[in-house]
Coordinates of C-alpha atoms in Angstrom, one line a residue:
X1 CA 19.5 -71.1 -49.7
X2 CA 23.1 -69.8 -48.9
X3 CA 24.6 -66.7 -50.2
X4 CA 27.6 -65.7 -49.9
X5 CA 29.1 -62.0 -50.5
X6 CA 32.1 -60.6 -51.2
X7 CA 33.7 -57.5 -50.3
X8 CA 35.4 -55.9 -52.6
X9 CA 37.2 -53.7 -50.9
X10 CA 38.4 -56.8 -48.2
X11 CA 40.0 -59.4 -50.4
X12 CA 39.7 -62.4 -50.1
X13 CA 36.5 -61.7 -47.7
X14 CA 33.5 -63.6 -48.0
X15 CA 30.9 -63.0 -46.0
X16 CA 28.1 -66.1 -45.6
X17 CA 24.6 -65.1 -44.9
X18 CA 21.8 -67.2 -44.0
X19 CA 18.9 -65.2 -44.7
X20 CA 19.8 -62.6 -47.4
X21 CA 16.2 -60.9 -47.3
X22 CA 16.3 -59.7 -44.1
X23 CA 20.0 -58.7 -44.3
X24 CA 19.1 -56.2 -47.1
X25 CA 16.1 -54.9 -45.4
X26 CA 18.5 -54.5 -42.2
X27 CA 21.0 -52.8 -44.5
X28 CA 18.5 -50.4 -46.2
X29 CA 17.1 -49.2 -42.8
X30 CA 20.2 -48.7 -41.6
X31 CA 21.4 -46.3 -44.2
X32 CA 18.2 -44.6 -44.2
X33 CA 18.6 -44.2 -40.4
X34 CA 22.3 -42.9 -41.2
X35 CA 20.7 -40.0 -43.6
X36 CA 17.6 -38.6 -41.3
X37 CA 20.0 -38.2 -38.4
X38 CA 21.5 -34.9 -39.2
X39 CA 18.1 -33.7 -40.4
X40 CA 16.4 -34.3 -37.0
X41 CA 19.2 -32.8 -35.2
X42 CA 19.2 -29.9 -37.1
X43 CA 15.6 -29.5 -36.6
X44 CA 15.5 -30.4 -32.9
X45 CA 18.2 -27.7 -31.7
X46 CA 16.1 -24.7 -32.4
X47 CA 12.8 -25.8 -30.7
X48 CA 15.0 -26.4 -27.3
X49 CA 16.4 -22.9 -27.4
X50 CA 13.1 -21.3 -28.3
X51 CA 11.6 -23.2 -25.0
X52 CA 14.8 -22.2 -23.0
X53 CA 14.5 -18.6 -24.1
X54 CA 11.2 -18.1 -23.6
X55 CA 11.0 -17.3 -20.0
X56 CA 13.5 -15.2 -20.0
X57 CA 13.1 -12.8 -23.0
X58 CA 10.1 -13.1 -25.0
X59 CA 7.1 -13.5 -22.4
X60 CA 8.5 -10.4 -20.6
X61 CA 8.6 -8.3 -23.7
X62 CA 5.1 -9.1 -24.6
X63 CA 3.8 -8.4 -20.9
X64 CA 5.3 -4.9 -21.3
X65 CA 3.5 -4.2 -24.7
X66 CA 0.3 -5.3 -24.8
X67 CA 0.0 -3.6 -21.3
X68 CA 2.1 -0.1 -21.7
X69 CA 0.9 0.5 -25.8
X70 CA -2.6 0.5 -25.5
X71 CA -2.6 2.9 -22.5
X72 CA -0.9 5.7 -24.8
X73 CA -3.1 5.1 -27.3
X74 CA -5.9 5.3 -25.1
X75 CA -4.7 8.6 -23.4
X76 CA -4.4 9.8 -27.1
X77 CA -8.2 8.9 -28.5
X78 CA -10.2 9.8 -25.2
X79 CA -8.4 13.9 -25.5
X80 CA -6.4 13.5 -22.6
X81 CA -4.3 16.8 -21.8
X82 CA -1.0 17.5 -20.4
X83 CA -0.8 19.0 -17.0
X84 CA -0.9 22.9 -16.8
X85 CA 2.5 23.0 -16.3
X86 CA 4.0 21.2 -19.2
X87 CA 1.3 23.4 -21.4
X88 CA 3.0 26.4 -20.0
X89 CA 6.9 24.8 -20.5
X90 CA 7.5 24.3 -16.9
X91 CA 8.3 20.6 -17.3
X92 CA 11.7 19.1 -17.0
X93 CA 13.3 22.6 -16.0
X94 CA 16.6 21.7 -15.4
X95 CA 17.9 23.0 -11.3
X96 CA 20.7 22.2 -9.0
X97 CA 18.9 20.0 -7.0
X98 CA 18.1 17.8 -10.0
X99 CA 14.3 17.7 -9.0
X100 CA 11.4 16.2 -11.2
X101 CA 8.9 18.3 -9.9
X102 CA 8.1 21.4 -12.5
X103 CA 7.7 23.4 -9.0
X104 CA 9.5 23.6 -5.8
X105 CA 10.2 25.1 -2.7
X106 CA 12.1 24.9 0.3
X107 CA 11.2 27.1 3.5
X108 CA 13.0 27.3 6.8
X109 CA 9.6 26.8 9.3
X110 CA 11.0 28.9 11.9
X111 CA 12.7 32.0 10.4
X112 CA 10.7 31.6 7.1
X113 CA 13.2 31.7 5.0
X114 CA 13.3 29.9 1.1
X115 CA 16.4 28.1 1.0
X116 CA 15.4 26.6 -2.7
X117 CA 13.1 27.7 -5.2
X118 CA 11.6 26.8 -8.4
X119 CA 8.9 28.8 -10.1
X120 CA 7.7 29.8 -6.4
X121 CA 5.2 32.1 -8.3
X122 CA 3.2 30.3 -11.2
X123 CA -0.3 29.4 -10.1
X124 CA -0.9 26.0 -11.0
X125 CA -3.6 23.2 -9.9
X126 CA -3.3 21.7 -6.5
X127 CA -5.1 18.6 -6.7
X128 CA -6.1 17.0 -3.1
X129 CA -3.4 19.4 -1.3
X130 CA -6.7 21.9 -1.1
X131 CA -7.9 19.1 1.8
X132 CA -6.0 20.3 4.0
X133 CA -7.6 23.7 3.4
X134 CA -10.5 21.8 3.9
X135 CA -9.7 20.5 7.2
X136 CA -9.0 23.9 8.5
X137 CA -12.5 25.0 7.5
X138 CA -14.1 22.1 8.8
X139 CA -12.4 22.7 12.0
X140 CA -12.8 26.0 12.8
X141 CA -16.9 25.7 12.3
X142 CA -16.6 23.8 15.8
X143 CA -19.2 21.6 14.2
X144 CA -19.2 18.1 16.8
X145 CA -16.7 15.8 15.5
X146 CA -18.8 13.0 16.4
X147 CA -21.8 14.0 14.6
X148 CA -22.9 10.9 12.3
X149 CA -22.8 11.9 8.8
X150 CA -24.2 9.5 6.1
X151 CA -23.3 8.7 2.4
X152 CA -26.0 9.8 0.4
X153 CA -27.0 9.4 -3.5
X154 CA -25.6 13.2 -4.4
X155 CA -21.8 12.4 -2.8
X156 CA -22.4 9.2 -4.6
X157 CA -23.4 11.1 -8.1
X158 CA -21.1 13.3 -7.9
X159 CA -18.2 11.0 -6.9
X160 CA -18.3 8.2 -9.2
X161 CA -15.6 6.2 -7.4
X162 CA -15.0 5.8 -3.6
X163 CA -15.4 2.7 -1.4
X164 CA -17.8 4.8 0.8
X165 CA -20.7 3.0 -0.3
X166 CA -24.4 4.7 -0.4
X167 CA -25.6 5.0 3.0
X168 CA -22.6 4.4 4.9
X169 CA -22.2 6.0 8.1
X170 CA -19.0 7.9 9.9
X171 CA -18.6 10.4 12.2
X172 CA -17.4 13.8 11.3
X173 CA -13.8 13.2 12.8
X174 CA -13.3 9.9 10.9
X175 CA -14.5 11.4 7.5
X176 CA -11.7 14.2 8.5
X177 CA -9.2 11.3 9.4
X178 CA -10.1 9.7 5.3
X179 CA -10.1 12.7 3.8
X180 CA -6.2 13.8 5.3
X181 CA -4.7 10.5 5.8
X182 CA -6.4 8.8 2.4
X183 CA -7.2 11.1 0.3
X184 CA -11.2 10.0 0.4
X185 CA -13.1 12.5 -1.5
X186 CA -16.6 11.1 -0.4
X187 CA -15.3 12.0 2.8
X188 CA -13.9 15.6 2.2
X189 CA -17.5 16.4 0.4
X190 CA -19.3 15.2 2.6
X191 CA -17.6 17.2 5.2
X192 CA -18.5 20.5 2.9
X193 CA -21.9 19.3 2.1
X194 CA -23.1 19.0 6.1
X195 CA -21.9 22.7 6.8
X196 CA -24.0 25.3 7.3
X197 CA -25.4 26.4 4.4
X198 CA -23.8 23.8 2.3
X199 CA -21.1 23.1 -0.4
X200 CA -21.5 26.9 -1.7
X201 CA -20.9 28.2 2.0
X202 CA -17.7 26.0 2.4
X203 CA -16.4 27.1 -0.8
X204 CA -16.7 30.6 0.5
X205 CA -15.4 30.1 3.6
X206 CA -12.5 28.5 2.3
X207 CA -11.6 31.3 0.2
X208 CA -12.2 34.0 2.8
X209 CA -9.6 31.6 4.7
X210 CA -7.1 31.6 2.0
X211 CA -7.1 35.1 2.0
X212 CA -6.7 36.2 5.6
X213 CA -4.0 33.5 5.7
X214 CA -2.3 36.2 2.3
X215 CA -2.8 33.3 0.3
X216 CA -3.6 35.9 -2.8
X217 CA -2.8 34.3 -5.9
X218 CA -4.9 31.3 -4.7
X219 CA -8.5 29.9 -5.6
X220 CA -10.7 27.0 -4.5
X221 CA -13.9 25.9 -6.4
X222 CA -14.2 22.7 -4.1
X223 CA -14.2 20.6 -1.2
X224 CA -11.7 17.3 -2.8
X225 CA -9.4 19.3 -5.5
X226 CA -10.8 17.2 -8.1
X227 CA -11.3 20.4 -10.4
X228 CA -8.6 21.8 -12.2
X229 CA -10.0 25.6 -10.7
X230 CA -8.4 24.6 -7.3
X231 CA -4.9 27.0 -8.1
X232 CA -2.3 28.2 -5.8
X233 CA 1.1 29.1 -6.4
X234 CA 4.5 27.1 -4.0
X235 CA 4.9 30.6 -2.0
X236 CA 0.9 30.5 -1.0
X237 CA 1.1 26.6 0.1
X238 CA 3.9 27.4 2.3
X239 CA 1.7 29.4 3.7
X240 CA -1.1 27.1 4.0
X241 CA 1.0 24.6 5.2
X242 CA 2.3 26.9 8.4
X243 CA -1.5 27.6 9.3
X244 CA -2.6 24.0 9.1
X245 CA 0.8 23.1 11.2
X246 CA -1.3 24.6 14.1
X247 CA -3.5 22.3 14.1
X248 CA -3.3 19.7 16.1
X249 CA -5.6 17.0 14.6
X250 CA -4.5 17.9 10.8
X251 CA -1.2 17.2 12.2
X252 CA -2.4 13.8 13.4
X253 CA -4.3 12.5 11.4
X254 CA -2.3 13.3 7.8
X255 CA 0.2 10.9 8.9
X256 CA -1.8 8.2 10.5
X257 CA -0.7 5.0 8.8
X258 CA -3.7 3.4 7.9
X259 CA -7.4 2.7 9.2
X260 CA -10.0 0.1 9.2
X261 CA -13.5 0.2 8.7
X262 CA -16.6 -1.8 8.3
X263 CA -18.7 -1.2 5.2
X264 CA -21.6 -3.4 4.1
X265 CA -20.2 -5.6 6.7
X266 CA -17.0 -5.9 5.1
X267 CA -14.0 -4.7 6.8
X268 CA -12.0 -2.2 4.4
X269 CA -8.3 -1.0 5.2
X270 CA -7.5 2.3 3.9
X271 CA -4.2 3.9 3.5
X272 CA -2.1 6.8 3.7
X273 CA -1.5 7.9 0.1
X274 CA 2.5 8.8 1.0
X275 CA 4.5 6.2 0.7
X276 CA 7.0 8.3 3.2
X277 CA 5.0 7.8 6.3
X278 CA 4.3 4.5 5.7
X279 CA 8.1 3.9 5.6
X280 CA 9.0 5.9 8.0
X281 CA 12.0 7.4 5.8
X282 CA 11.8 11.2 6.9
X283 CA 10.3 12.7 10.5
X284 CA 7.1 14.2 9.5
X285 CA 4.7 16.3 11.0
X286 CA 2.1 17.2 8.4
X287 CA 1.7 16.2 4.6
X288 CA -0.6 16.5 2.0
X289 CA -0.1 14.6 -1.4
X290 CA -2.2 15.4 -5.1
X291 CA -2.8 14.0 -8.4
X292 CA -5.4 15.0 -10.9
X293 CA -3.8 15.6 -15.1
X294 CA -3.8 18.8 -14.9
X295 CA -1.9 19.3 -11.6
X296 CA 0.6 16.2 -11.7
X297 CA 1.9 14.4 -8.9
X298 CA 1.8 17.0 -5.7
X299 CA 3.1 17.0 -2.5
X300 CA 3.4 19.3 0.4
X301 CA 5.5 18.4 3.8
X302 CA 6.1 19.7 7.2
X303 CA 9.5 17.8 8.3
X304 CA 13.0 18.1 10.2
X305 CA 16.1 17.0 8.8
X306 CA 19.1 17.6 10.9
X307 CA 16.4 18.9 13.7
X308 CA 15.3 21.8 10.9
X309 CA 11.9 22.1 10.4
X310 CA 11.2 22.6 6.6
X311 CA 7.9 23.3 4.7
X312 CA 8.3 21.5 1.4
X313 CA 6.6 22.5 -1.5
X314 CA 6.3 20.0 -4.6
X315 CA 3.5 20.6 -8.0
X316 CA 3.7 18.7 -11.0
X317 CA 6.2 16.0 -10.7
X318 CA 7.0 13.6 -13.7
X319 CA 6.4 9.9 -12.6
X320 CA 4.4 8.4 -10.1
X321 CA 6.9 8.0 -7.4
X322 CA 9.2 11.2 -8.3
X323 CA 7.5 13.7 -5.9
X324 CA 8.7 11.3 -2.7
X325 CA 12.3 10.7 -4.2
X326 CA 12.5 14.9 -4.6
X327 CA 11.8 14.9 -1.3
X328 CA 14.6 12.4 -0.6
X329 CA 16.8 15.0 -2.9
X330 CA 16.0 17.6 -0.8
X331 CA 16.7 16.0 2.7
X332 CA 19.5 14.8 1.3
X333 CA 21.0 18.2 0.1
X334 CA 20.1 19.7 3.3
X335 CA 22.1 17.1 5.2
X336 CA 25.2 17.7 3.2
X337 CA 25.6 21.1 4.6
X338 CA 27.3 22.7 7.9
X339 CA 25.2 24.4 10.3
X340 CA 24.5 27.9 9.3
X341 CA 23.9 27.1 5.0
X342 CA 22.4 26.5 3.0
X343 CA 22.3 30.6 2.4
X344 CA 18.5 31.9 2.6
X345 CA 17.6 33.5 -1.0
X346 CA 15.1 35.8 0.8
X347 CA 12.3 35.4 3.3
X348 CA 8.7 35.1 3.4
X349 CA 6.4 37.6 4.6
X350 CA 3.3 36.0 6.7

């Protein structure tokens, strides 16, 4: 069968088609073919961008909230409290040096005079600066630095967290080198605990230290700084920080870089807790850093800039890496200046 079709808008046309079946089955598909392509090509486009963006902008987002939101609300269910400082409306005090710490002070070690200040006189938490008043007490027992003390089910109680595992063993001098250089507060009890007479005769004796050393609007209730009852005010750590400068192992071992040790056969690296020794950005002697709530991020520092010796003296610094860059601020302002200034604001008595 032969059909033949004309076109009516060609004329005169005609068009012979052999099998007129499948030409209409041809011709149906291919206007159905003609209608569902700008309907799959509207519906493809957004699934390519969503895939391209995804990377890039929503995976990021999501990362920050489901890690950053829950910790707030945490911090808000479990009671958690601001530092002493912001409770008092110390916090984000406005000064020329644009600090972040809610106390500061700057001391000249050799003529002891403060060349910057921030509420020198407000007794505040201290955190793990009291180890270095623990050191000093620890070192003027004499007690044999390489007596073998062991890790024992009461440091363990008492100090939840610490890789100092029950029944580890150290000498006295390496629980001394953990407590300055790592902040280890198995270590620094332990220290207390093998005193004579125990933890309550090492309290004592570190207060009776604090005050021969004038250190009168200061406190200590224990070995680590853990409790909030550990005060002392920028002016009285200046002062702690010239005695402990005397020592030559404090000195030492407070900026020792790291240390390895062996624990249930395991070899564990420790490390120390300022991020300024281990990158070598300021000549240090000594240093001390802090953290509990209530006292903030703390630091203390013996270092020269421009060959001055300076004591520096930061409590209660927003952010977890502020108290190092205030130091930063503070070399760097001292830098700036001729020899001869900045101009003292008064000088300490010690």
């Amino acid at each position: 069968m032969t059909v033949y079709l004309v076109a009516p808008f060609l004329s005169g046309l005609q068009i012979r088609i052999q099998h007129p079946l499948r030409f209409l089955a041809l011709v149906f598909l291919g206007i159905s073919l003609c209608a569902m392509k700008p309907v799959l090509a509207q519906s493809s486009q957004p699934a390519k961008t969503t895939q391209a963006k995804k990377p890039k902008s929503a995976n990021p987002k999501q990362v920050r909230t489901t890690v950053n939101r829950p910790k707030v609300a945490n911090a808000q269910e479990s009671g958690g409290r601001p530092s002493f400082a912001t409770a008092m409306g110390l916090r984000n005090q406005q000064d020329e040096l644009n600090l972040k710490s809610s106390v500061a002070m700057v001391v000249d070690q050799q003529t002891k005079e403060v060349l910057f200040e921030k509420n020198p006189d407000v007794s505040l938490p201290i955190a793990s600066i009291t180890k270095l008043m623990t050191a000093m007490v620890v070192l003027d027992s004499n007690a044999p630095l390489d007596e073998v003390l062991t890790i024992t089910q009461e440091d363990v109680k008492i100090y939840a967290k610490s890789r100092l595992a029950l029944g580890t063993k150290l000498t006295r001098e390496e629980a001394l080198l953990l407590a300055l250089m790592s902040s280890e507060n198995r270590a620094s009890y332990i220290l207390a605990r093998y005193y004579p007479g125990g933890v309550p005769a090492f309290i004592e004796a570190m207060n009776h230290k604090a005050y021969s050393l004038g250190m009168t609007h200061s406190k200590f209730a224990d070995p680590t700084g853990l409790l909030a009852t550990n005060v002392s005010t920028a002016e009285d750590l200046a002062r702690m920080l010239v005695a402990s400068y005397n020592y030559k192992l404090i000195r030492e071992f407070s900026i020792w870089p790291d240390m390895t040790m062996v624990i249930n056969k395991r070899p564990q690296v420790f490390l120390n807790t300022n991020r300024l020794v281990r990158a070598g950005d300021m000549e240090i002697g000594l240093q001390k850093t802090g953290f509990i709530s209530a006292a903030g991020k703390c630091l203390v520092m013996q270092a020269k800039v421009n060959g001055l010796p300076l004591l520096l003296v930061f409590l209660d610094s927003v952010g977890t890496q502020s108290r190092f860059a205030d130091a930063v601020r503070v070399k760097d302002w001292i830098e700036r200046y001729q020899p001869g200034e900045p101009k003292p604001i008064r000088r300490l008595t010690m």
